[in-house]
Amino acid sequence: NAGVIQTPRHKVTGKGQEATLWCEPISGHSAVFWYRQTIVQGLEFLTYFRNQAPIDDSGMPKERFSAQMPNQSHSTLKIQSTQPQDSAVYLCASSLAGGADERLFFGHGTKLSVL
Amino acid sequence: GEKVEQHESTLSVREGDSAVINCTYTDTASSYFPWYKQEAGKSLHFVIDIRSNVDRKQSQRLIVLLDKKAKRFSLHITATQPEDSAIYFCAASIYGNEKITFGAGTKLTIKP
């Protein structure tokens, strides 16, 4: 079990460019979550999917952020027209969901730096 | 929506002493309270949780207490060891909702 895999580990973009972050959940896990981690805000919830369907995107900045889960083996978070304030570590997590074990298993994150 | 406040941003204790991290939550419908640990250079991993049907849970040196009336819960680490140094996050979720809301984290340092 390789755990949750996130790529790339580091991404540097120029202001105004697009960034796409990838997440491969643990096989058999049916829920995938995206969080953003910064020193100032801590861990902020962005969005999550269950069985590939979007369930709650209440934490997503509406205009430039979007997330998809085209199949059960990966999810993407896309940020259009990146801004310096988007700089953060973006964490993906997966869980079995719907059962007695609600633990989240986190990836190592993608550190996004917007110059 | 639910908000979780973690009262200590940093905490330093001597090796062998106990450490206590306190959190409060806002939504009375919250029923699941996990704790996660993030060691330097590593990602978060689950350490312990408690559900609203109990007020105390222990796993080896970790004790979680829950006070539903005060909407407060805490993590107690007894007989601290150097490997307990990390950032600890408390969290809460509302019954029937898989979304987990995290506190801002407490950086715990164990001094020799």
CSV table of C-alpha atoms in Angstrom, one decimal:
chain,number,residue,atom,x,y,z
A,1,ASN,CA,0.0,0.0,0.0
A,2,ALA,CA,1.7,3.1,-1.2
A,3,GLY,CA,-0.6,5.5,0.6
A,4,VAL,CA,-2.1,8.6,-0.9
A,5,ILE,CA,0.1,9.9,-3.7
A,6,GLN,CA,0.3,13.5,-4.7
A,7,THR,CA,2.2,15.0,-7.6
A,8,PRO,CA,4.1,17.1,-8.0
A,9,ARG,CA,5.7,17.6,-4.6
A,10,HIS,CA,6.7,21.1,-5.5
A,11,LYS,CA,5.3,23.5,-8.1
A,12,VAL,CA,6.4,27.0,-8.9
A,13,THR,CA,4.2,29.2,-11.1
A,14,GLY,CA,4.2,32.7,-12.2
A,15,LYS,CA,1.4,35.0,-11.2
A,16,GLY,CA,-1.5,34.5,-13.7
A,17,GLN,CA,-0.5,31.0,-14.7
A,18,GLU,CA,-2.5,27.8,-14.2
A,19,ALA,CA,-1.6,25.0,-11.8
A,20,THR,CA,-2.9,21.5,-11.8
A,21,LEU,CA,-2.4,19.3,-8.8
A,22,TRP,CA,-2.9,15.5,-8.8
A,23,CYS,CA,-3.9,13.0,-6.2
A,24,GLU,CA,-4.1,9.3,-6.3
A,25,PRO,CA,-6.1,8.0,-3.3
A,26,ILE,CA,-5.6,4.7,-1.6
A,27,SER,CA,-7.1,1.8,-3.6
A,28,GLY,CA,-10.5,1.0,-2.2
A,29,HIS,CA,-11.1,4.3,-0.5
A,30,SER,CA,-14.3,5.9,-1.7
A,31,ALA,CA,-13.9,9.4,-0.3
A,32,VAL,CA,-11.3,12.0,-1.4
A,33,PHE,CA,-10.7,15.3,0.4
A,34,TRP,CA,-8.7,18.4,-0.5
A,35,TYR,CA,-7.3,20.7,2.1
A,36,ARG,CA,-5.0,23.8,2.0
A,37,GLN,CA,-2.3,24.3,4.7
A,38,THR,CA,-0.8,27.7,5.5
A,39,ILE,CA,0.9,29.1,8.5
A,40,VAL,CA,-1.7,31.8,8.9
A,41,GLN,CA,-4.9,29.8,8.2
A,42,GLY,CA,-3.8,26.4,9.3
A,43,LEU,CA,-5.7,23.5,7.6
A,44,GLU,CA,-8.6,24.8,5.5
A,45,PHE,CA,-11.1,22.4,3.9
A,46,LEU,CA,-11.6,22.9,0.2
A,47,THR,CA,-13.8,20.1,-1.2
A,48,TYR,CA,-14.5,16.4,-1.2
A,49,PHE,CA,-15.8,13.6,-3.3
A,50,ARG,CA,-17.5,10.4,-2.4
A,51,ASN,CA,-17.6,7.6,-5.1
A,52,GLN,CA,-16.3,10.2,-7.5
A,53,ALA,CA,-19.3,12.5,-7.0
A,54,PRO,CA,-18.6,16.0,-5.6
A,55,ILE,CA,-20.3,16.3,-2.2
A,56,ASP,CA,-19.2,19.5,-0.6
A,57,ASP,CA,-17.1,22.3,-2.2
A,58,SER,CA,-18.0,24.9,0.4
A,59,GLY,CA,-14.3,25.7,1.0
A,60,MET,CA,-13.4,26.3,-2.6
A,61,PRO,CA,-12.7,29.9,-3.8
A,62,LYS,CA,-15.4,30.0,-6.5
A,63,GLU,CA,-13.8,31.8,-9.3
A,64,ARG,CA,-10.4,30.3,-9.9
A,65,PHE,CA,-10.5,26.9,-8.2
A,66,SER,CA,-12.0,23.7,-9.5
A,67,ALA,CA,-11.7,20.0,-8.6
A,68,GLN,CA,-12.6,16.9,-10.5
A,69,MET,CA,-12.5,13.2,-9.9
A,70,PRO,CA,-12.8,11.6,-13.4
A,71,ASN,CA,-12.2,8.0,-12.0
A,72,GLN,CA,-11.7,6.3,-8.7
A,73,SER,CA,-8.0,6.3,-9.0
A,74,HIS,CA,-7.3,10.0,-9.2
A,75,SER,CA,-8.5,13.5,-8.5
A,76,THR,CA,-7.2,16.9,-9.7
A,77,LEU,CA,-7.3,20.4,-8.2
A,78,LYS,CA,-6.9,23.1,-10.8
A,79,ILE,CA,-6.1,26.7,-10.0
A,80,GLN,CA,-6.5,29.2,-12.8
A,81,SER,CA,-4.8,32.6,-12.9
A,82,THR,CA,-2.7,31.8,-9.8
A,83,GLN,CA,-2.1,34.6,-7.3
A,84,PRO,CA,0.6,34.9,-4.6
A,85,GLN,CA,-2.0,34.3,-1.9
A,86,ASP,CA,-2.6,30.8,-3.4
A,87,SER,CA,0.8,29.8,-2.2
A,88,ALA,CA,0.3,27.0,0.2
A,89,VAL,CA,0.7,23.3,0.7
A,90,TYR,CA,-2.3,21.5,-0.8
A,91,LEU,CA,-3.1,18.2,0.9
A,92,CYS,CA,-5.1,15.4,-0.5
A,93,ALA,CA,-6.6,12.7,1.8
A,94,SER,CA,-8.7,9.6,1.3
A,95,SER,CA,-10.9,7.5,3.6
A,96,LEU,CA,-13.0,4.4,3.4
A,97,ALA,CA,-16.1,6.6,4.2
A,98,GLY,CA,-19.5,5.4,5.3
A,99,GLY,CA,-18.1,2.8,7.7
A,100,ALA,CA,-16.9,2.7,11.3
A,101,ASP,CA,-13.4,3.9,10.3
A,102,GLU,CA,-13.5,7.6,9.3
A,103,ARG,CA,-9.8,8.2,9.5
A,104,LEU,CA,-8.3,10.3,6.8
A,105,PHE,CA,-5.1,9.2,5.2
A,106,PHE,CA,-3.1,12.2,3.9
A,107,GLY,CA,-0.6,12.5,1.1
A,108,HIS,CA,2.6,14.4,1.5
A,109,GLY,CA,1.1,17.4,-0.2
A,110,THR,CA,2.0,19.7,-3.1
A,111,LYS,CA,3.8,22.8,-2.1
A,112,LEU,CA,2.6,25.5,-4.5
A,113,SER,CA,4.7,28.7,-4.8
A,114,VAL,CA,3.3,31.5,-6.8
A,115,LEU,CA,5.9,34.1,-7.7
B,1,GLY,CA,-20.4,26.0,9.6
B,2,GLU,CA,-18.4,24.3,12.3
B,3,LYS,CA,-15.4,26.1,13.6
B,4,VAL,CA,-12.7,24.5,15.7
B,5,GLU,CA,-10.4,26.6,17.8
B,6,GLN,CA,-7.1,25.3,19.1
B,7,HIS,CA,-6.0,27.3,22.1
B,8,GLU,CA,-2.3,26.7,22.2
B,9,SER,CA,-0.3,27.5,19.1
B,10,THR,CA,2.9,26.4,20.8
B,11,LEU,CA,3.6,24.2,23.8
B,12,SER,CA,6.9,23.2,25.4
B,13,VAL,CA,7.2,20.5,28.1
B,14,ARG,CA,10.1,18.6,29.6
B,15,GLU,CA,10.6,15.0,28.6
B,16,GLY,CA,8.6,12.8,31.0
B,17,ASP,CA,6.1,15.5,31.9
B,18,SER,CA,2.5,15.5,30.5
B,19,ALA,CA,1.3,17.8,27.7
B,20,VAL,CA,-2.3,19.0,27.3
B,21,ILE,CA,-3.7,20.5,24.2
B,22,ASN,CA,-7.1,22.1,24.3
B,23,CYS,CA,-9.7,22.7,21.6
B,24,THR,CA,-13.2,24.0,21.4
B,25,TYR,CA,-15.9,23.7,18.8
B,26,THR,CA,-19.0,25.6,17.9
B,27,ASP,CA,-21.6,23.2,16.5
B,28,THR,CA,-23.5,21.2,19.1
B,29,ALA,CA,-24.2,18.6,16.3
B,30,SER,CA,-20.6,17.7,16.2
B,31,SER,CA,-20.1,14.1,17.2
B,32,TYR,CA,-16.7,12.9,16.0
B,33,PHE,CA,-13.4,14.4,17.2
B,34,PRO,CA,-10.2,13.0,15.8
B,35,TRP,CA,-6.6,14.1,16.4
B,36,TYR,CA,-3.8,14.2,13.9
B,37,LYS,CA,-0.1,14.5,14.2
B,38,GLN,CA,2.4,16.1,11.8
B,39,GLU,CA,6.0,15.4,12.3
B,40,ALA,CA,8.7,17.5,10.7
B,41,GLY,CA,8.9,16.9,7.0
B,42,LYS,CA,6.0,14.4,7.1
B,43,SER,CA,2.3,14.5,6.4
B,44,LEU,CA,-0.5,14.3,8.9
B,45,HIS,CA,-1.4,11.0,10.4
B,46,PHE,CA,-4.2,9.9,12.6
B,47,VAL,CA,-3.4,9.3,16.3
B,48,ILE,CA,-6.6,9.0,18.3
B,49,ASP,CA,-10.3,9.9,18.2
B,50,ILE,CA,-13.3,10.2,20.4
B,51,ARG,CA,-17.1,10.1,19.7
B,52,SER,CA,-19.8,12.0,21.5
B,53,ASN,CA,-21.2,8.9,23.2
B,54,VAL,CA,-18.2,8.8,25.6
B,55,ASP,CA,-16.3,11.4,27.5
B,56,ARG,CA,-12.9,9.7,27.8
B,57,LYS,CA,-10.8,7.5,25.6
B,58,GLN,CA,-7.2,6.2,26.2
B,59,SER,CA,-4.7,4.7,23.9
B,60,GLN,CA,-1.4,3.9,25.5
B,61,ARG,CA,0.0,7.4,26.6
B,62,LEU,CA,-2.7,9.3,24.8
B,63,ILE,CA,-5.9,10.4,26.6
B,64,VAL,CA,-8.8,12.3,25.0
B,65,LEU,CA,-11.4,14.0,27.1
B,66,LEU,CA,-14.7,15.4,25.8
B,67,ASP,CA,-16.9,17.9,27.6
B,68,LYS,CA,-20.0,18.2,25.4
B,69,LYS,CA,-21.6,20.9,27.6
B,70,ALA,CA,-18.7,23.2,27.3
B,71,LYS,CA,-18.0,22.1,23.7
B,72,ARG,CA,-14.5,21.4,24.6
B,73,PHE,CA,-12.1,18.5,24.1
B,74,SER,CA,-8.5,17.9,24.9
B,75,LEU,CA,-5.5,15.7,24.2
B,76,HIS,CA,-3.3,14.6,27.1
B,77,ILE,CA,0.0,13.0,26.3
B,78,THR,CA,1.5,11.4,29.4
B,79,ALA,CA,5.2,10.6,30.0
B,80,THR,CA,6.2,12.6,27.0
B,81,GLN,CA,9.1,11.4,24.8
B,82,PRO,CA,11.2,13.2,22.2
B,83,GLU,CA,9.3,11.5,19.4
B,84,ASP,CA,6.1,13.3,20.6
B,85,SER,CA,7.5,16.5,19.2
B,86,ALA,CA,5.2,17.5,16.3
B,87,ILE,CA,2.3,19.6,15.3
B,88,TYR,CA,-1.0,18.3,16.6
B,89,PHE,CA,-4.3,19.1,15.0
B,90,CYS,CA,-7.7,18.7,16.6
B,91,ALA,CA,-10.7,18.3,14.4
B,92,ALA,CA,-14.5,17.8,14.5
B,93,SER,CA,-17.2,16.6,12.2
B,94,ILE,CA,-20.9,16.8,12.4
B,95,TYR,CA,-23.0,13.6,12.6
B,96,GLY,CA,-23.8,12.3,9.2
B,97,ASN,CA,-21.3,14.6,7.5
B,98,GLU,CA,-17.9,13.3,6.3
B,99,LYS,CA,-16.3,16.8,6.2
B,100,ILE,CA,-13.8,17.2,9.0
B,101,THR,CA,-12.9,20.7,10.2
B,102,PHE,CA,-9.5,21.2,11.7
B,103,GLY,CA,-8.0,23.5,14.3
B,104,ALA,CA,-5.0,25.6,13.4
B,105,GLY,CA,-2.5,23.2,15.1
B,106,THR,CA,-0.3,23.2,18.2
B,107,LYS,CA,3.4,22.8,17.9
B,108,LEU,CA,4.6,20.6,20.7
B,109,THR,CA,8.2,20.6,21.7
B,110,ILE,CA,9.6,18.1,24.1
B,111,LYS,CA,12.7,19.5,25.9
B,112,PRO,CA,15.4,17.1,27.2
